[in-house]
mmCIF file of C-alpha atoms and ligand atoms in Angstrom:
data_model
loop_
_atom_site.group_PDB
_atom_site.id
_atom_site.type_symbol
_atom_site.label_atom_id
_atom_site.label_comp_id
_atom_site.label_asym_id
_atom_site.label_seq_id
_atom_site.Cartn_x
_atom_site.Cartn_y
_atom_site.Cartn_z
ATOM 1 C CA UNK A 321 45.198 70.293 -9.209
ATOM 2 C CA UNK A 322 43.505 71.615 -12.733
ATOM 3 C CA UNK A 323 39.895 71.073 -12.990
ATOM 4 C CA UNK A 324 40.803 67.968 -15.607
ATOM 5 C CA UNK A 325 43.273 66.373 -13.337
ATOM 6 C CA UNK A 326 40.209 66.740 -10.606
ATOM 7 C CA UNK A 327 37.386 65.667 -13.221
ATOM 8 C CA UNK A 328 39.963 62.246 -14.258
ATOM 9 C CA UNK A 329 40.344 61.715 -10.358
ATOM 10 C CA UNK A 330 36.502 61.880 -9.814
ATOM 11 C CA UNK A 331 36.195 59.610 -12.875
ATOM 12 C CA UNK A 332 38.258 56.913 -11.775
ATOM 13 C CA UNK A 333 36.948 57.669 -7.890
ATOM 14 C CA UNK A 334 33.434 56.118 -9.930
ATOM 15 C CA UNK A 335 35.007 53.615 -11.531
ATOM 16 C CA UNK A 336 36.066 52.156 -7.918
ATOM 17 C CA UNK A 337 33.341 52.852 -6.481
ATOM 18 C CA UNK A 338 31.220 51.124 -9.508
ATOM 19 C CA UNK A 339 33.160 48.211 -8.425
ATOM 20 C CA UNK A 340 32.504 48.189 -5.110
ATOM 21 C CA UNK A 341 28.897 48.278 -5.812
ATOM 22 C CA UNK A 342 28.721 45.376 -8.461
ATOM 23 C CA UNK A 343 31.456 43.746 -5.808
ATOM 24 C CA UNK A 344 28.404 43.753 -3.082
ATOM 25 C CA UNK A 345 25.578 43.545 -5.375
ATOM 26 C CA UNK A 346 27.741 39.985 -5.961
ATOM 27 C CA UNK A 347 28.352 39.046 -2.840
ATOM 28 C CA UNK A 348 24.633 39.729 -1.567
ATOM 29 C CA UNK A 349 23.447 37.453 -4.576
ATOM 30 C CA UNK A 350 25.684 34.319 -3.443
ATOM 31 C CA UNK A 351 24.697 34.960 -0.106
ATOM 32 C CA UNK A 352 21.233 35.984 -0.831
ATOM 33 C CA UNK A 353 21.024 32.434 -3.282
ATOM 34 C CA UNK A 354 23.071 30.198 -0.558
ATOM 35 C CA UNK A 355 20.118 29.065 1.516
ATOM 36 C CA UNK A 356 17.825 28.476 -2.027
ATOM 37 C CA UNK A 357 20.328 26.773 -3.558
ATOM 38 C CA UNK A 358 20.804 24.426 -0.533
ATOM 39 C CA UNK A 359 16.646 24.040 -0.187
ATOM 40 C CA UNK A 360 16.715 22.931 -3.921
ATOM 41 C CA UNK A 361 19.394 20.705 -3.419
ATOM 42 C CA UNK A 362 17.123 19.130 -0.460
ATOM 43 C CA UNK A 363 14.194 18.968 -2.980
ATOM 44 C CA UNK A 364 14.254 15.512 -5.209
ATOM 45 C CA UNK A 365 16.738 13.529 -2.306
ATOM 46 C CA UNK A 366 12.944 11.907 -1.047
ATOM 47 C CA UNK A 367 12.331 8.349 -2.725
ATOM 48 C CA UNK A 368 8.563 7.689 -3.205
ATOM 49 C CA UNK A 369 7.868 4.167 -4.803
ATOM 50 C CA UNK A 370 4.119 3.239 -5.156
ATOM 51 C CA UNK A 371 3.403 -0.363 -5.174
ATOM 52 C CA UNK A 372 -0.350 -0.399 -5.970
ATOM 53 C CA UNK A 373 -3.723 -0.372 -4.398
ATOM 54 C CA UNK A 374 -2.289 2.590 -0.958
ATOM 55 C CA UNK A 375 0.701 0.912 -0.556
ATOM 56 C CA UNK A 376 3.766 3.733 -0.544
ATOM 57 C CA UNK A 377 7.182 3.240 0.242
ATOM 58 C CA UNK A 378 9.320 6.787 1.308
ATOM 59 C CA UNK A 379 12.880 6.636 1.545
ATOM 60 C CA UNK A 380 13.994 10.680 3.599
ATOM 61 C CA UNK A 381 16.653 11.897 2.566
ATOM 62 C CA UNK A 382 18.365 11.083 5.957
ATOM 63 C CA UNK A 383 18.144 7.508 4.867
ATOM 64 C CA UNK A 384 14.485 6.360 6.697
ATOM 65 C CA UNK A 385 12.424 4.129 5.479
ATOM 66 C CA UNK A 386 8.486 4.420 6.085
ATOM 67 C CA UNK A 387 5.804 2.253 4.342
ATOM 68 C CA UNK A 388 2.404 3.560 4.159
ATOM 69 C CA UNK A 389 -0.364 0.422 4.174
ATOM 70 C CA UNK A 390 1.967 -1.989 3.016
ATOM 71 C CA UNK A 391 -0.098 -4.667 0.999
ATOM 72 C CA UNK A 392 3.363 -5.204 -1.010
ATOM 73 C CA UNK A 393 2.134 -8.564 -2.438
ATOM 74 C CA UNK A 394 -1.001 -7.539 -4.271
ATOM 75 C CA UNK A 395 -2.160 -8.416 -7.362
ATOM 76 C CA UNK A 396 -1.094 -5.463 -9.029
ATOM 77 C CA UNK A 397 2.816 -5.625 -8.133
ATOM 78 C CA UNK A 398 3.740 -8.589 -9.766
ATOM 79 C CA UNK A 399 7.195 -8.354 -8.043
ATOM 80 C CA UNK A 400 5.014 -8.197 -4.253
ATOM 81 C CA UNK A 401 7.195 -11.394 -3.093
ATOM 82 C CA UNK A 402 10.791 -10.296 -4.536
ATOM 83 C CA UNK A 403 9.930 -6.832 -3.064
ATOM 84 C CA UNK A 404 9.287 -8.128 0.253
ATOM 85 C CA UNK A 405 12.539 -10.486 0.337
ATOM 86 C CA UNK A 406 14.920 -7.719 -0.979
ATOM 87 C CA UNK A 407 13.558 -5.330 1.361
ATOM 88 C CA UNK A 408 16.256 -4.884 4.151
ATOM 89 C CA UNK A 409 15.113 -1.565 5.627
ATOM 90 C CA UNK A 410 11.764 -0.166 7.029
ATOM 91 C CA UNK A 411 11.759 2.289 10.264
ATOM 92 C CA UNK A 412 7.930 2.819 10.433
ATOM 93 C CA UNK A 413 4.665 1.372 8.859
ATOM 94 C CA UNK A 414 1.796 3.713 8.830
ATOM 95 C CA UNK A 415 -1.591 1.855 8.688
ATOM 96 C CA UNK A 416 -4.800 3.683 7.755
ATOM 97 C CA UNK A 417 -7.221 0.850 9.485
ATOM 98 C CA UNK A 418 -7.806 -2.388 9.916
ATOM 99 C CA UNK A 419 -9.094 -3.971 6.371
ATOM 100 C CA UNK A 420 -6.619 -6.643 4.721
ATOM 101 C CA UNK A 421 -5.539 -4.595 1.363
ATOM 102 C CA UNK A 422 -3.856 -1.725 4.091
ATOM 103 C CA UNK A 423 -2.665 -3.785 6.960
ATOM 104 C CA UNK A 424 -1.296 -5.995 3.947
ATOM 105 C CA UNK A 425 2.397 -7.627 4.913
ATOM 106 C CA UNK A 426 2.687 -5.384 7.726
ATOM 107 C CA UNK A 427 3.469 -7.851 10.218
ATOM 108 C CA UNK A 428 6.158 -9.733 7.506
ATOM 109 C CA UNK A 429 8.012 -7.026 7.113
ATOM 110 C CA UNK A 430 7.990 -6.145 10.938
ATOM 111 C CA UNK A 431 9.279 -9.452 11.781
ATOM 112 C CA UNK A 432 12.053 -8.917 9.178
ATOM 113 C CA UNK A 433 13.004 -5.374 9.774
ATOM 114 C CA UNK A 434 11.802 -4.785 12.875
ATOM 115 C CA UNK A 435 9.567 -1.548 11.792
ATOM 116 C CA UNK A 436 7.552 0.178 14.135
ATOM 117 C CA UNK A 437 3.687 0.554 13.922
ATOM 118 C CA UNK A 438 1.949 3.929 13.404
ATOM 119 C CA UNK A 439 -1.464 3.408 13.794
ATOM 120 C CA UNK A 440 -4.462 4.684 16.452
ATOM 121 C CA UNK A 441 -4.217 3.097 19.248
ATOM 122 C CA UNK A 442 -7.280 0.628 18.588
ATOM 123 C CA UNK A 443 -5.639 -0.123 15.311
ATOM 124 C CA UNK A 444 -2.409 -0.845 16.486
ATOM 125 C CA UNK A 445 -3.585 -3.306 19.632
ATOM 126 C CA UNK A 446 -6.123 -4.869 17.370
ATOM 127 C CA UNK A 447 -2.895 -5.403 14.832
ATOM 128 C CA UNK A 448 -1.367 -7.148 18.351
ATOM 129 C CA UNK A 449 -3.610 -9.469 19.975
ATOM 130 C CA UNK A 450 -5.281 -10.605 16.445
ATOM 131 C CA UNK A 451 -2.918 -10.467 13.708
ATOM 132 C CA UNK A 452 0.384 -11.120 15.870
ATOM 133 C CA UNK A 453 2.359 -7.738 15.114
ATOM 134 C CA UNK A 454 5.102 -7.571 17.396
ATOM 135 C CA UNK A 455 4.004 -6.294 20.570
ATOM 136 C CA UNK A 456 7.362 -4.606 21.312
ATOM 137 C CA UNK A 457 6.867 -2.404 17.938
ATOM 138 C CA UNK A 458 4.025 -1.028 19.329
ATOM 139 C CA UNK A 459 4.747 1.553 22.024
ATOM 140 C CA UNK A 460 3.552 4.614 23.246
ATOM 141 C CA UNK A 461 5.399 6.743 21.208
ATOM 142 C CA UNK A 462 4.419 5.520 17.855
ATOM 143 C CA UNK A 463 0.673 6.041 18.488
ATOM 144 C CA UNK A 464 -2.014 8.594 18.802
ATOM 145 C CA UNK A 465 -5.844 9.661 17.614
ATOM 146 C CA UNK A 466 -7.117 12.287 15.208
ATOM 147 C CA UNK A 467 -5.987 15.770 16.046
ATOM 148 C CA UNK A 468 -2.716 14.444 17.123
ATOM 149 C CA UNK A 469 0.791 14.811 16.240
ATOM 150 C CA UNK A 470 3.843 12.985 17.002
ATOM 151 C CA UNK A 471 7.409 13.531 16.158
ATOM 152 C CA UNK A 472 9.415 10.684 15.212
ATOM 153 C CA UNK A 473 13.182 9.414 14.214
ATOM 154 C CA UNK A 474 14.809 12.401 16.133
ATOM 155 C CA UNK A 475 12.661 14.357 14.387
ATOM 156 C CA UNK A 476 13.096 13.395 11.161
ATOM 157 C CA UNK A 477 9.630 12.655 10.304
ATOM 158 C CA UNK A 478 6.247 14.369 11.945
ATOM 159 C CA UNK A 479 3.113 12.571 11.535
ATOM 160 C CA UNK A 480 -0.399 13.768 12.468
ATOM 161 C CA UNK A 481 -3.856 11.416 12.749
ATOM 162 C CA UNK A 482 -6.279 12.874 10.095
ATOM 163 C CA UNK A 483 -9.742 11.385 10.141
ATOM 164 C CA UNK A 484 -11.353 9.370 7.670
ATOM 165 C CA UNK A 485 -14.886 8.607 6.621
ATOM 166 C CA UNK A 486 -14.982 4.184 5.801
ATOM 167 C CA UNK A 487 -14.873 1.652 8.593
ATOM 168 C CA UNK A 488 -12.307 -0.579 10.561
ATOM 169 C CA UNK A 489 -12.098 -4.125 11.459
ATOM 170 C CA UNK A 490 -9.092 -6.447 11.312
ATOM 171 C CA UNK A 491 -10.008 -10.486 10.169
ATOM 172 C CA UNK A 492 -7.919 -13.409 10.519
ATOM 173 C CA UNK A 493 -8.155 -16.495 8.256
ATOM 174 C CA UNK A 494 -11.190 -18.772 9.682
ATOM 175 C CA UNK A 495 -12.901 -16.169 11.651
ATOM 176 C CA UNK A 496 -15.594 -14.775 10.560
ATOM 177 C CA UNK A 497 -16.252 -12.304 12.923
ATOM 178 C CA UNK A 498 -13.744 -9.886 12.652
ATOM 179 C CA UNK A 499 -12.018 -7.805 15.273
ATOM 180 C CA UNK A 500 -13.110 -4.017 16.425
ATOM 181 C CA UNK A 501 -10.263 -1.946 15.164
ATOM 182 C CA UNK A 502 -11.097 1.807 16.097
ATOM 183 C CA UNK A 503 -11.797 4.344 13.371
ATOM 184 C CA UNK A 504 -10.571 4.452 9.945
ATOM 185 C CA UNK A 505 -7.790 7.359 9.333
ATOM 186 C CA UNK A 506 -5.489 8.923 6.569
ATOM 187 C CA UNK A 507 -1.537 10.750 7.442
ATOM 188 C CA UNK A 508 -0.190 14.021 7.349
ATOM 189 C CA UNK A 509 3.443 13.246 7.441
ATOM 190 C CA UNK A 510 5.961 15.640 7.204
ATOM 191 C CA UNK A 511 9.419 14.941 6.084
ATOM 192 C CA UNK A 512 12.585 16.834 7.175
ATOM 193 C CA UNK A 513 14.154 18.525 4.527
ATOM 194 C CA UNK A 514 11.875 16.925 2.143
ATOM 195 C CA UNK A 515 7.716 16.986 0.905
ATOM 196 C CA UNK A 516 4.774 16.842 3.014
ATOM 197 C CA UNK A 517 2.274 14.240 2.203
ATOM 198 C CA UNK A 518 -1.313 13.776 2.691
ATOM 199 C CA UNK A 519 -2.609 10.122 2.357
ATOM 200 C CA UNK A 520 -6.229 9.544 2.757
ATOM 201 C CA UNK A 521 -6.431 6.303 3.661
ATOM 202 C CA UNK A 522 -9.915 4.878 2.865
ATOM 203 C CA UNK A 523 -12.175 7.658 2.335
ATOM 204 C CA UNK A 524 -15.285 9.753 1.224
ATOM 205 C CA UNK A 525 -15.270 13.597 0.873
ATOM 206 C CA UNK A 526 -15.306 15.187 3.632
ATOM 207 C CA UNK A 527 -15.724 19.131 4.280
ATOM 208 C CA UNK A 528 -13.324 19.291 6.993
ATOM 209 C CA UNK A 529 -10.284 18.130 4.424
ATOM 210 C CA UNK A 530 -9.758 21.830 3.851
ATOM 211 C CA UNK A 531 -8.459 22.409 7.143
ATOM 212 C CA UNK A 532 -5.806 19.498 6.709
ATOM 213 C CA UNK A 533 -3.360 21.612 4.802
ATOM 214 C CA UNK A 534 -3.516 24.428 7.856
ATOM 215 C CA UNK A 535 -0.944 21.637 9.831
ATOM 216 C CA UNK A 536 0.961 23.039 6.610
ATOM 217 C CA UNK A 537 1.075 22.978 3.253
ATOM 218 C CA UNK A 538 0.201 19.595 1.384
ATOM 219 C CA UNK A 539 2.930 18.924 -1.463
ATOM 220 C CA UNK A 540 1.951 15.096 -2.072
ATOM 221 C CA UNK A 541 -1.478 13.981 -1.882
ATOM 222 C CA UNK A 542 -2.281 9.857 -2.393
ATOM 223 C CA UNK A 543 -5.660 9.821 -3.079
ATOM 224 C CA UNK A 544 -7.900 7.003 -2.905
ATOM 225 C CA UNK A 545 -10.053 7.265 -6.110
ATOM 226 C CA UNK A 546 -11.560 3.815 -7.609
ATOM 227 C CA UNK A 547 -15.159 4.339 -5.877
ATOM 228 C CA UNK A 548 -17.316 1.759 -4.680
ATOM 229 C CA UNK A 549 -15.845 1.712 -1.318
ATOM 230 C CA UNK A 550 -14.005 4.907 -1.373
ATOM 231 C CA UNK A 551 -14.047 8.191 -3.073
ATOM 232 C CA UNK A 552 -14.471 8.047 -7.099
ATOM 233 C CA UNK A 553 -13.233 10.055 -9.219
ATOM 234 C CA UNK A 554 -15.700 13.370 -9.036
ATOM 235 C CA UNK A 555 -15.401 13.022 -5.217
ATOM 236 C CA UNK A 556 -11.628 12.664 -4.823
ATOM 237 C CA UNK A 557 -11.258 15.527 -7.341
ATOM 238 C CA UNK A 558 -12.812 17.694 -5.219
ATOM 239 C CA UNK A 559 -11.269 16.412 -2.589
ATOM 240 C CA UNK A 560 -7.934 17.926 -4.512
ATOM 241 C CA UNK A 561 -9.616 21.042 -4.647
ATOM 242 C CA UNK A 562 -10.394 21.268 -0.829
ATOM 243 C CA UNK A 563 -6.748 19.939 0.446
ATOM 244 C CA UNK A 564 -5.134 22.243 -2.785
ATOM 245 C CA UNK A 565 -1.384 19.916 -2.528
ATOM 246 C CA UNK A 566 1.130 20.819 -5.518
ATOM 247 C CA UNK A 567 0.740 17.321 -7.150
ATOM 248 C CA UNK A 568 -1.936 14.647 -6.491
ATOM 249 C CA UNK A 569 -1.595 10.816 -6.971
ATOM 250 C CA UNK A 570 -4.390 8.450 -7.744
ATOM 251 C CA UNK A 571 -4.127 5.403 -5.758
ATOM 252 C CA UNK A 572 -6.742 2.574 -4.719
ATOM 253 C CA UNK A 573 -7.885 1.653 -8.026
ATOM 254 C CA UNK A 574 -7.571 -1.411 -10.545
ATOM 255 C CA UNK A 575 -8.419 -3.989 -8.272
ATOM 256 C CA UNK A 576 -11.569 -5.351 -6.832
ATOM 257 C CA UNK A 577 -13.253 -4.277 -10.367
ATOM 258 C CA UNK A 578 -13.084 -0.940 -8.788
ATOM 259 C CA UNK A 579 -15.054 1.484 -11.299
ATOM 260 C CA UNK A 580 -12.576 4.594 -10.889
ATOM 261 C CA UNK A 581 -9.904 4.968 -13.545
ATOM 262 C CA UNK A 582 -6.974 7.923 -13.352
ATOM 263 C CA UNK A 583 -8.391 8.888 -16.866
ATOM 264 C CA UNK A 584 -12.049 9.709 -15.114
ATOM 265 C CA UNK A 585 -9.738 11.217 -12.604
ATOM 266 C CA UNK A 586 -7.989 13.659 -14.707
ATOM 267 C CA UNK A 587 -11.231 14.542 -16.251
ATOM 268 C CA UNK A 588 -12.543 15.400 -12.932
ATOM 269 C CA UNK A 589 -9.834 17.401 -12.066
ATOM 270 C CA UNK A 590 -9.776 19.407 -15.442
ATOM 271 C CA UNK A 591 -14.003 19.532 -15.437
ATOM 272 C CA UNK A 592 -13.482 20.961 -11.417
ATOM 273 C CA UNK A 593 -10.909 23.295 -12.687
ATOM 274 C CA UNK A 594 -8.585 21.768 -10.193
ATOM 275 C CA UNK A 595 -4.665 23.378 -10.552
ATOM 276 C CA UNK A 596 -2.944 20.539 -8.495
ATOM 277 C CA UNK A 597 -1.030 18.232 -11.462
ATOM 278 C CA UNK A 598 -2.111 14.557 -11.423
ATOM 279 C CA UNK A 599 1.435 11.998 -10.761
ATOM 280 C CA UNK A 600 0.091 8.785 -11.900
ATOM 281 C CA UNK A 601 2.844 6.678 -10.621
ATOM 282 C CA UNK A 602 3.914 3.266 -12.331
ATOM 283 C CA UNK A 603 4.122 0.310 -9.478
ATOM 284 C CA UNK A 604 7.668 -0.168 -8.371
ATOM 285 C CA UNK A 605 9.389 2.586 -10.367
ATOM 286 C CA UNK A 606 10.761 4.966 -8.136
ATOM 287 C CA UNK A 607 10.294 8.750 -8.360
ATOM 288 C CA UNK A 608 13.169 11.089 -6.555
ATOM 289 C CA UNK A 609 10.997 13.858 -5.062
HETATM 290 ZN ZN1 ZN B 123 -9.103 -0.352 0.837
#
């Protein structure tokens, strides 16, 4: 072999084994991109309508339906009634505490789709014996108290008991006094294959809200911000600052001549140097997530 025939056979040796390379550098990509592309393809299959005041609806992307404090016929959804009759589906209702603009149509839309009630255990027997949720939707399973966590739906949704600083009382119509309905609470609820969310509930600021993200990271955070009874503006943004989610939405405002606005709000957040985006949602529009 001449020292050209050997240089051409090295040459072409390089050439193969230049495709080889780019052949695995290829292959380690797809498989390298595989699991990301499948994670974004889980990302924006959650549903999350707001219907005013703390009333959420989230749709998983296995097909669950959970309601957070679901006052659906408030003043500020227009469509309350229509939603209420077209709505076929609900697995779980998550209520904060005990006051009438949370616990809302919860017992309704348990009677209709036979959803069952997360809630502290106070909360959920005051819901019982005074308002008439169905005892049956009430178990063991479904219930806890702050520090806890339960799994639920085969595991498609995980929801811990975060504290809140308001009150709790559940009234019926003609009674004055109303009914002792433990302490007031927010949700961490985790969703498989899809966000986490933090919803405060009723709330002030509270120092320990910066340990709520260490059950893992916040992505959605529904934040009670229209003052007077709850956190204002100032407050909840730092509030944002201390749970640090990806994206905050205002909720609890426009009603009750509640002083808060989402404008105030976004100044608050920009004024606290705050990097979480504000989402302020439109009632019953819904938002894949
Ligand atoms: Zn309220």
């Amino acid at each position: 072999m001449s020292n050209r025939s050997v240089w051409s056979w090295h040459q072409g040796d390089r050439r193969w084994l230049l495709s080889l390379l780019v052949l695995g550098v290829a292959v380690m990509v797809v498989i390298g991109l595989g699991p990301l592309a499948r994670s974004q393809a889980a990302v924006g299959r959650t549903e999350l309508i707001w219907y005013g005041q703390s009333a959420f609806k989230v749709t998983t992307p296995a097909g669950n339906v959970l309601i957070f404090d679901p006052w659906l016929k408030n003043p500020a959804n227009p469509q309350g009634q229509a939603v209420l009759d077209g709505l076929d589906r609900a697995d779980l209702l998550l209520v904060t505490h005990g006051h009438g603009d949370h616990v809302g149509d919860a017992v309704a839309i348990a009677q209709k789709t036979k959803a069952k009630l997360i809630a502290s255990y106070d909360l959920g027997n005051a819901m019982v014996a005074h308002l008439g949720y169905p005892k049956e939707q009430f178990g063991f399973e479904v219930t806890g108290n702050f520090s806890g966590k339960i799994s639920l739906l085969n595991g498609d949704v995980e929801v811990a008991f975060v504290p809140a600083v308001h009150s709790s009382a559940v009234a019926t119509d003609g009674n004055p006094q109303p009914f002792f309905a433990g302490n007031p609470g927010g949700f961490w609820v985790k969703i498989r294959n899809g966000p986490t969310f933090y919803h405060t509930g009723d709330t002030d600021l509270f120092g320990d809200m910066n340990l709520i993200s260490q059950f893992g990271p916040v992505d959605y955070m529904l934040a009670c911000i229209g003052g007077k009874f709850t956190m204002g503006p100032d407050r909840a943004a730092m509030a944002v600052k201390l749970v640090n989610p990806k994206v905050v939405v205002p909720m609890h405002f426009g009603l009750f001549s509640l002083p808060g606005t989402p404008e105030q709000f976004a100044a608050a957040l920009q004024a606290q140097s705050v990097s979480a985006p504000m989402k302020l949602m439109q009632v019953g529009v819904p938002e894949r997530i």
